[in-house]
PDB file of C-alpha atoms in Angstrom:
ATOM      1  CA  MET A1417      32.175  82.410  27.405  1.00 83.00           C
ATOM      2  CA  PRO A1418      30.010  82.683  30.096  1.00 94.00           C
ATOM      3  CA  LYS A1419      26.661  85.004  29.861  1.00 95.00           C
ATOM      4  CA  LEU A1420      26.540  88.075  31.841  1.00 97.00           C
ATOM      5  CA  SER A1421      24.309  86.477  33.928  1.00 97.00           C
ATOM      6  CA  ASP A1422      26.229  84.042  35.314  1.00 97.00           C
ATOM      7  CA  PHE A1423      28.389  86.116  37.742  1.00 98.00           C
ATOM      8  CA  ALA A1424      27.293  87.214  41.343  1.00 98.00           C
ATOM      9  CA  ALA A1425      29.010  90.721  40.701  1.00 98.00           C
ATOM     10  CA  VAL A1426      31.053  92.643  38.738  1.00 98.00           C
ATOM     11  CA  ILE A1427      33.915  94.314  39.404  1.00 98.00           C
ATOM     12  CA  PHE A1428      35.635  97.678  37.375  1.00 98.00           C
ATOM     13  CA  ASP A1429      38.935  98.909  37.279  1.00 98.00           C
ATOM     14  CA  MET A1430      38.746 102.982  37.200  1.00 96.00           C
ATOM     15  CA  ASP A1431      41.805 104.382  35.218  1.00 93.00           C
ATOM     16  CA  GLY A1432      41.728 103.667  31.829  1.00 93.00           C
ATOM     17  CA  LEU A1433      38.537 101.144  32.023  1.00 96.00           C
ATOM     18  CA  VAL A1434      35.707 103.462  32.958  1.00 98.00           C
ATOM     19  CA  LEU A1435      37.327 106.835  32.559  1.00 96.00           C
ATOM     20  CA  ASP A1436      39.713 107.628  30.099  1.00 91.00           C
ATOM     21  CA  THR A1437      42.383 108.960  32.571  1.00 84.00           C
ATOM     22  CA  GLU A1438      45.671 107.566  31.133  1.00 78.00           C
ATOM     23  CA  ALA A1439      46.002 110.263  28.599  1.00 82.00           C
ATOM     24  CA  THR A1440      45.781 112.974  31.224  1.00 87.00           C
ATOM     25  CA  TYR A1441      48.201 111.501  33.620  1.00 84.00           C
ATOM     26  CA  ARG A1442      50.630 110.976  30.990  1.00 86.00           C
ATOM     27  CA  LYS A1443      50.190 114.675  29.531  1.00 88.00           C
ATOM     28  CA  ALA A1444      50.877 115.466  33.624  1.00 89.00           C
ATOM     29  CA  TRP A1445      53.992 113.257  34.010  1.00 90.00           C
ATOM     30  CA  GLN A1446      55.505 114.868  31.139  1.00 93.00           C
ATOM     31  CA  ASN A1447      54.829 118.280  32.005  1.00 93.00           C
ATOM     32  CA  ALA A1448      56.272 117.942  35.581  1.00 93.00           C
ATOM     33  CA  ALA A1449      59.018 116.058  34.402  1.00 94.00           C
ATOM     34  CA  SER A1450      59.663 118.612  31.553  1.00 95.00           C
ATOM     35  CA  THR A1451      59.714 121.515  34.365  1.00 96.00           C
ATOM     36  CA  MET A1452      62.311 119.473  36.418  1.00 96.00           C
ATOM     37  CA  GLY A1453      64.475 118.999  34.040  1.00 95.00           C
ATOM     38  CA  TYR A1454      63.896 115.136  33.303  1.00 95.00           C
ATOM     39  CA  SER A1455      61.921 113.442  29.796  1.00 94.00           C
ATOM     40  CA  PHE A1456      59.559 110.624  30.239  1.00 94.00           C
ATOM     41  CA  SER A1457      58.781 109.042  27.116  1.00 93.00           C
ATOM     42  CA  ASP A1458      55.183 107.866  26.203  1.00 88.00           C
ATOM     43  CA  GLU A1459      56.442 104.191  26.758  1.00 88.00           C
ATOM     44  CA  PHE A1460      57.853 105.032  29.836  1.00 91.00           C
ATOM     45  CA  CYS A1461      54.688 106.655  31.116  1.00 88.00           C
ATOM     46  CA  GLU A1462      52.540 103.282  29.974  1.00 82.00           C
ATOM     47  CA  SER A1463      54.785 101.532  31.709  1.00 85.00           C
ATOM     48  CA  LEU A1464      53.311 103.010  34.935  1.00 84.00           C
ATOM     49  CA  SER A1465      49.805 102.350  33.945  1.00 76.00           C
ATOM     50  CA  GLY A1466      48.039 100.543  36.915  1.00 72.00           C
ATOM     51  CA  LEU A1467      50.422 100.810  39.397  1.00 77.00           C
ATOM     52  CA  SER A1468      49.651 102.605  42.522  1.00 74.00           C
ATOM     53  CA  GLY A1469      50.765 106.151  43.372  1.00 81.00           C
ATOM     54  CA  GLU A1470      53.541 105.097  45.706  1.00 85.00           C
ATOM     55  CA  ASN A1471      54.698 101.940  43.279  1.00 86.00           C
ATOM     56  CA  GLY A1472      55.032 104.432  40.111  1.00 88.00           C
ATOM     57  CA  LEU A1473      56.846 106.832  42.104  1.00 90.00           C
ATOM     58  CA  ALA A1474      59.342 103.609  43.368  1.00 91.00           C
ATOM     59  CA  LYS A1475      59.560 103.030  39.740  1.00 92.00           C
ATOM     60  CA  ILE A1476      60.382 106.124  38.119  1.00 95.00           C
ATOM     61  CA  ILE A1477      62.840 106.995  41.329  1.00 93.00           C
ATOM     62  CA  THR A1478      64.543 103.443  40.341  1.00 93.00           C
ATOM     63  CA  ILE A1479      64.920 104.830  36.368  1.00 92.00           C
ATOM     64  CA  PHE A1480      66.081 108.560  37.197  1.00 94.00           C
ATOM     65  CA  GLY A1481      67.921 107.946  40.850  1.00 92.00           C
ATOM     66  CA  ALA A1482      67.193 108.771  44.434  1.00 91.00           C
ATOM     67  CA  ASP A1483      67.931 112.748  43.398  1.00 92.00           C
ATOM     68  CA  PHE A1484      64.494 112.670  41.691  1.00 95.00           C
ATOM     69  CA  ASN A1485      62.266 114.952  43.635  1.00 95.00           C
ATOM     70  CA  ALA A1486      59.042 113.226  44.454  1.00 92.00           C
ATOM     71  CA  THR A1487      57.509 115.897  46.003  1.00 94.00           C
ATOM     72  CA  GLU A1488      58.224 118.459  43.728  1.00 96.00           C
ATOM     73  CA  PHE A1489      56.906 115.687  41.201  1.00 94.00           C
ATOM     74  CA  ASN A1490      53.677 115.362  42.992  1.00 91.00           C
ATOM     75  CA  THR A1491      52.736 118.820  43.121  1.00 94.00           C
ATOM     76  CA  LEU A1492      53.533 119.446  39.426  1.00 95.00           C
ATOM     77  CA  SER A1493      51.975 117.171  38.230  1.00 92.00           C
ATOM     78  CA  ASN A1494      49.033 117.526  40.284  1.00 89.00           C
ATOM     79  CA  GLN A1495      48.273 120.981  39.137  1.00 93.00           C
ATOM     80  CA  SER A1496      48.898 119.880  35.357  1.00 93.00           C
ATOM     81  CA  TRP A1497      46.339 117.198  35.837  1.00 89.00           C
ATOM     82  CA  CYS A1498      43.692 119.554  37.391  1.00 89.00           C
ATOM     83  CA  ASP A1499      44.731 122.581  34.512  1.00 92.00           C
ATOM     84  CA  TRP A1500      43.728 120.183  31.781  1.00 87.00           C
ATOM     85  CA  VAL A1501      40.612 118.700  33.233  1.00 90.00           C
ATOM     86  CA  SER A1502      39.142 121.927  34.634  1.00 88.00           C
ATOM     87  CA  LYS A1503      39.433 122.572  30.571  1.00 89.00           C
ATOM     88  CA  HIS A1504      38.739 119.514  29.082  1.00 86.00           C
ATOM     89  CA  GLY A1505      36.916 117.581  31.194  1.00 87.00           C
ATOM     90  CA  MET A1506      37.084 113.616  31.646  1.00 91.00           C
ATOM     91  CA  ALA A1507      35.634 111.242  29.003  1.00 92.00           C
ATOM     92  CA  VAL A1508      34.311 108.252  29.860  1.00 96.00           C
ATOM     93  CA  LYS A1509      34.943 105.097  28.218  1.00 95.00           C
ATOM     94  CA  SER A1510      33.365 104.055  25.117  1.00 93.00           C
ATOM     95  CA  GLY A1511      30.934 100.888  26.175  1.00 97.00           C
ATOM     96  CA  PHE A1512      30.645 101.995  29.483  1.00 98.00           C
ATOM     97  CA  GLN A1513      27.051 103.269  30.043  1.00 98.00           C
ATOM     98  CA  PRO A1514      25.709 100.306  27.955  1.00 98.00           C
ATOM     99  CA  LEU A1515      27.106  97.840  30.021  1.00 98.00           C
ATOM    100  CA  LEU A1516      26.391  99.213  33.016  1.00 98.00           C
ATOM    101  CA  ALA A1517      22.862  99.132  31.997  1.00 98.00           C
ATOM    102  CA  ALA A1518      22.836  95.513  31.362  1.00 98.00           C
ATOM    103  CA  ILE A1519      24.443  94.563  34.792  1.00 98.00           C
ATOM    104  CA  ILE A1520      21.922  96.920  36.285  1.00 98.00           C
ATOM    105  CA  ALA A1521      18.744  95.559  34.665  1.00 97.00           C
ATOM    106  CA  HIS A1522      20.371  91.791  35.305  1.00 97.00           C
ATOM    107  CA  ASN A1523      20.357  92.836  39.250  1.00 98.00           C
ATOM    108  CA  ILE A1524      23.744  92.271  39.513  1.00 98.00           C
ATOM    109  CA  PRO A1525      26.113  94.022  42.397  1.00 98.00           C
ATOM    110  CA  TYR A1526      28.940  96.018  40.922  1.00 98.00           C
ATOM    111  CA  CYS A1527      31.442  98.091  42.464  1.00 98.00           C
ATOM    112  CA  LEU A1528      34.873  99.976  41.517  1.00 98.00           C
ATOM    113  CA  ALA A1529      38.155  98.702  42.659  1.00 98.00           C
ATOM    114  CA  THR A1530      40.848 101.335  41.962  1.00 97.00           C
ATOM    115  CA  ASN A1531      44.537 102.242  42.784  1.00 93.00           C
ATOM    116  CA  SER A1532      43.817 105.573  42.716  1.00 91.00           C
ATOM    117  CA  ARG A1533      43.246 106.909  46.768  1.00 92.00           C
ATOM    118  CA  GLY A1534      39.304 107.848  47.391  1.00 95.00           C
ATOM    119  CA  LYS A1535      39.886 111.309  46.782  1.00 93.00           C
ATOM    120  CA  ASP A1536      41.523 111.551  43.906  1.00 90.00           C
ATOM    121  CA  ALA A1537      38.907 108.779  42.415  1.00 94.00           C
ATOM    122  CA  ARG A1538      35.792 110.510  43.670  1.00 95.00           C
ATOM    123  CA  GLU A1539      37.518 113.689  41.722  1.00 91.00           C
ATOM    124  CA  CYS A1540      37.728 112.166  38.557  1.00 91.00           C
ATOM    125  CA  LEU A1541      34.466 110.304  38.608  1.00 95.00           C
ATOM    126  CA  ALA A1542      32.777 114.184  39.347  1.00 94.00           C
ATOM    127  CA  TYR A1543      34.645 115.474  36.639  1.00 92.00           C
ATOM    128  CA  ALA A1544      33.390 112.661  34.340  1.00 94.00           C
ATOM    129  CA  GLY A1545      29.481 112.825  35.797  1.00 94.00           C
ATOM    130  CA  LEU A1546      30.105 109.857  37.132  1.00 97.00           C
ATOM    131  CA  SER A1547      29.650 111.121  41.090  1.00 96.00           C
ATOM    132  CA  ASP A1548      26.579 108.540  41.715  1.00 97.00           C
ATOM    133  CA  THR A1549      27.601 105.865  39.470  1.00 98.00           C
ATOM    134  CA  PHE A1550      29.020 103.787  42.411  1.00 98.00           C
ATOM    135  CA  ALA A1551      27.517 103.288  45.392  1.00 97.00           C
ATOM    136  CA  THR A1552      30.397 101.020  46.627  1.00 98.00           C
ATOM    137  CA  ILE A1553      34.369 102.285  46.119  1.00 98.00           C
ATOM    138  CA  LEU A1554      37.218 100.575  47.087  1.00 98.00           C
ATOM    139  CA  SER A1555      40.246 102.619  46.540  1.00 97.00           C
ATOM    140  CA  ARG A1556      44.036 102.407  47.360  1.00 95.00           C
ATOM    141  CA  ASP A1557      43.164 103.854  51.203  1.00 97.00           C
ATOM    142  CA  ASP A1558      41.064 100.454  52.076  1.00 97.00           C
ATOM    143  CA  VAL A1559      44.077  97.991  51.583  1.00 97.00           C
ATOM    144  CA  ASN A1560      47.286  97.038  52.615  1.00 96.00           C
ATOM    145  CA  HIS A1561      48.401  96.334  49.442  1.00 96.00           C
ATOM    146  CA  GLY A1562      47.912  97.681  46.177  1.00 95.00           C
ATOM    147  CA  LYS A1563      47.829  96.084  42.789  1.00 95.00           C
ATOM    148  CA  PRO A1564      49.030  93.779  41.516  1.00 95.00           C
ATOM    149  CA  ALA A1565      48.541  92.212  45.345  1.00 97.00           C
ATOM    150  CA  PRO A1566      45.144  90.841  45.271  1.00 98.00           C
ATOM    151  CA  ASP A1567      43.900  92.647  48.136  1.00 98.00           C
ATOM    152  CA  ILE A1568      41.652  94.967  46.744  1.00 98.00           C
ATOM    153  CA  PHE A1569      39.452  92.516  44.842  1.00 98.00           C
ATOM    154  CA  LEU A1570      39.293  90.321  47.868  1.00 98.00           C
ATOM    155  CA  LYS A1571      38.295  93.414  49.677  1.00 98.00           C
ATOM    156  CA  ALA A1572      35.649  94.175  47.058  1.00 98.00           C
ATOM    157  CA  ALA A1573      33.971  90.910  47.133  1.00 98.00           C
ATOM    158  CA  GLU A1574      34.020  90.588  51.069  1.00 98.00           C
ATOM    159  CA  ARG A1575      32.083  94.015  50.416  1.00 98.00           C
ATOM    160  CA  LEU A1576      29.512  92.662  48.432  1.00 98.00           C
ATOM    161  CA  GLN A1577      29.070  89.828  50.147  1.00 98.00           C
ATOM    162  CA  VAL A1578      29.790  87.165  47.182  1.00 98.00           C
ATOM    163  CA  ASN A1579      32.701  84.950  46.579  1.00 98.00           C
ATOM    164  CA  ILE A1580      35.625  86.464  44.283  1.00 98.00           C
ATOM    165  CA  SER A1581      35.727  83.050  42.271  1.00 98.00           C
ATOM    166  CA  ASP A1582      31.997  84.309  41.357  1.00 98.00           C
ATOM    167  CA  CYS A1583      33.266  87.655  40.096  1.00 98.00           C
ATOM    168  CA  LEU A1584      33.683  89.383  36.661  1.00 98.00           C
ATOM    169  CA  VAL A1585      36.610  91.764  37.271  1.00 98.00           C
ATOM    170  CA  LEU A1586      37.185  94.204  34.275  1.00 98.00           C
ATOM    171  CA  GLU A1587      40.896  95.776  33.763  1.00 98.00           C
ATOM    172  CA  ASP A1588      42.706  97.270  31.413  1.00 95.00           C
ATOM    173  CA  SER A1589      46.617  96.852  32.733  1.00 93.00           C
ATOM    174  CA  TYR A1590      48.853  94.191  33.371  1.00 94.00           C
ATOM    175  CA  THR A1591      49.156  95.005  37.275  1.00 93.00           C
ATOM    176  CA  GLY A1592      45.583  94.706  37.085  1.00 96.00           C
ATOM    177  CA  VAL A1593      44.544  92.024  35.458  1.00 97.00           C
ATOM    178  CA  ILE A1594      47.286  89.614  37.508  1.00 97.00           C
ATOM    179  CA  ALA A1595      46.282  91.084  40.751  1.00 98.00           C
ATOM    180  CA  ALA A1596      42.309  89.858  39.673  1.00 98.00           C
ATOM    181  CA  ASP A1597      43.742  86.548  38.342  1.00 98.00           C
ATOM    182  CA  LYS A1598      45.811  86.334  42.024  1.00 98.00           C
ATOM    183  CA  ALA A1599      42.473  86.979  43.756  1.00 98.00           C
ATOM    184  CA  GLY A1600      41.039  84.523  42.019  1.00 98.00           C
ATOM    185  CA  ALA A1601      38.121  86.129  39.795  1.00 98.00           C
ATOM    186  CA  TYR A1602      36.973  85.984  36.379  1.00 98.00           C
ATOM    187  CA  VAL A1603      38.919  88.383  34.639  1.00 98.00           C
ATOM    188  CA  VAL A1604      38.491  90.272  31.092  1.00 98.00           C
ATOM    189  CA  GLY A1605      41.025  92.457  30.063  1.00 98.00           C
ATOM    190  CA  VAL A1606      40.138  95.165  28.176  1.00 97.00           C
ATOM    191  CA  PRO A1607      43.815  96.923  27.173  1.00 95.00           C
ATOM    192  CA  SER A1608      43.643 100.820  27.198  1.00 90.00           C
ATOM    193  CA  VAL A1609      47.092 101.086  25.592  1.00 84.00           C
ATOM    194  CA  TRP A1610      47.583  99.003  22.259  1.00 83.00           C
ATOM    195  CA  PRO A1611      49.661  97.192  21.181  1.00 87.00           C
ATOM    196  CA  MET A1612      48.642  95.311  24.388  1.00 90.00           C
ATOM    197  CA  ASP A1613      51.015  94.088  26.931  1.00 91.00           C
ATOM    198  CA  GLU A1614      51.300  90.203  25.789  1.00 94.00           C
ATOM    199  CA  ARG A1615      51.498  89.122  29.262  1.00 95.00           C
ATOM    200  CA  MET A1616      47.676  90.332  29.783  1.00 97.00           C
ATOM    201  CA  ARG A1617      46.684  86.849  27.631  1.00 97.00           C
ATOM    202  CA  LEU A1618      48.505  84.727  30.706  1.00 97.00           C
ATOM    203  CA  HIS A1619      46.394  86.229  33.289  1.00 97.00           C
ATOM    204  CA  SER A1620      42.957  87.028  31.435  1.00 98.00           C
ATOM    205  CA  ALA A1621      40.149  84.658  30.455  1.00 98.00           C
ATOM    206  CA  LEU A1622      39.223  86.888  27.794  1.00 97.00           C
ATOM    207  CA  ILE A1623      40.774  89.943  25.815  1.00 98.00           C
ATOM    208  CA  VAL A1624      38.482  92.525  24.132  1.00 97.00           C
ATOM    209  CA  ASN A1625      39.003  95.495  22.319  1.00 96.00           C
ATOM    210  CA  ASP A1626      36.170  97.934  24.025  1.00 97.00           C
ATOM    211  CA  LEU A1627      33.656  97.280  26.737  1.00 97.00           C
ATOM    212  CA  THR A1628      31.160  97.423  23.461  1.00 97.00           C
ATOM    213  CA  GLU A1629      32.928  94.173  22.222  1.00 97.00           C
ATOM    214  CA  LEU A1630      32.488  92.486  25.688  1.00 97.00           C
ATOM    215  CA  LEU A1631      28.639  93.230  26.001  1.00 97.00           C
ATOM    216  CA  GLU A1632      27.898  92.188  22.173  1.00 96.00           C
ATOM    217  CA  SER A1633      30.331  88.773  23.588  1.00 94.00           C
ATOM    218  CA  PHE A1634      27.652  88.526  26.640  1.00 94.00           C
ATOM    219  CA  ASN A1635      24.897  89.113  23.908  1.00 89.00           C
ATOM    220  CA  ALA A1636      25.937  86.941  21.274  1.00 75.00           C
TER     221      ALA A1636
END
């Protein structure tokens, strides 16, 4: 197990890794689908975890057919999501703040690399009180292909001026870990859904329950 100081940079995913967004998205998707006369199970929503917006919609249309109104779904789900987080805020995942403090103490560069659009990512961070946390944010807007393509992690390493092979990437989904593995990073999977997708083990150097456990493993 490498030490934290062995890495040239740390790249964080956002949804389900830094922020506890998964439950809020699931609720919004299910509310929108219900209004439109469809039913999205928890399992189906979990299968969308980590996908970019366009890939998620493509999967929905594959399952529910070409008549599915993607524009209406986006409008309804966005409104439902905004109503929820406006009332309840956005929770930060356990262990993020102590891990970030350790990264800063070691003077290690870090950034956010998310499949969300830039505007949406910044909105989520603002709801969580983390607007000023990441000086460098890579979003779906910055690459031609979102995860599971490796593009965003390669771009992140380029932006931080380090080799991707020297980077620690933290991801919560199968989509994310496979993208980071393709890029050539050292990948740690921190599943946001349990039981986890066992395929994550094939593309992760390490699987931990949460970021607190990861920090403890570095300090062991």
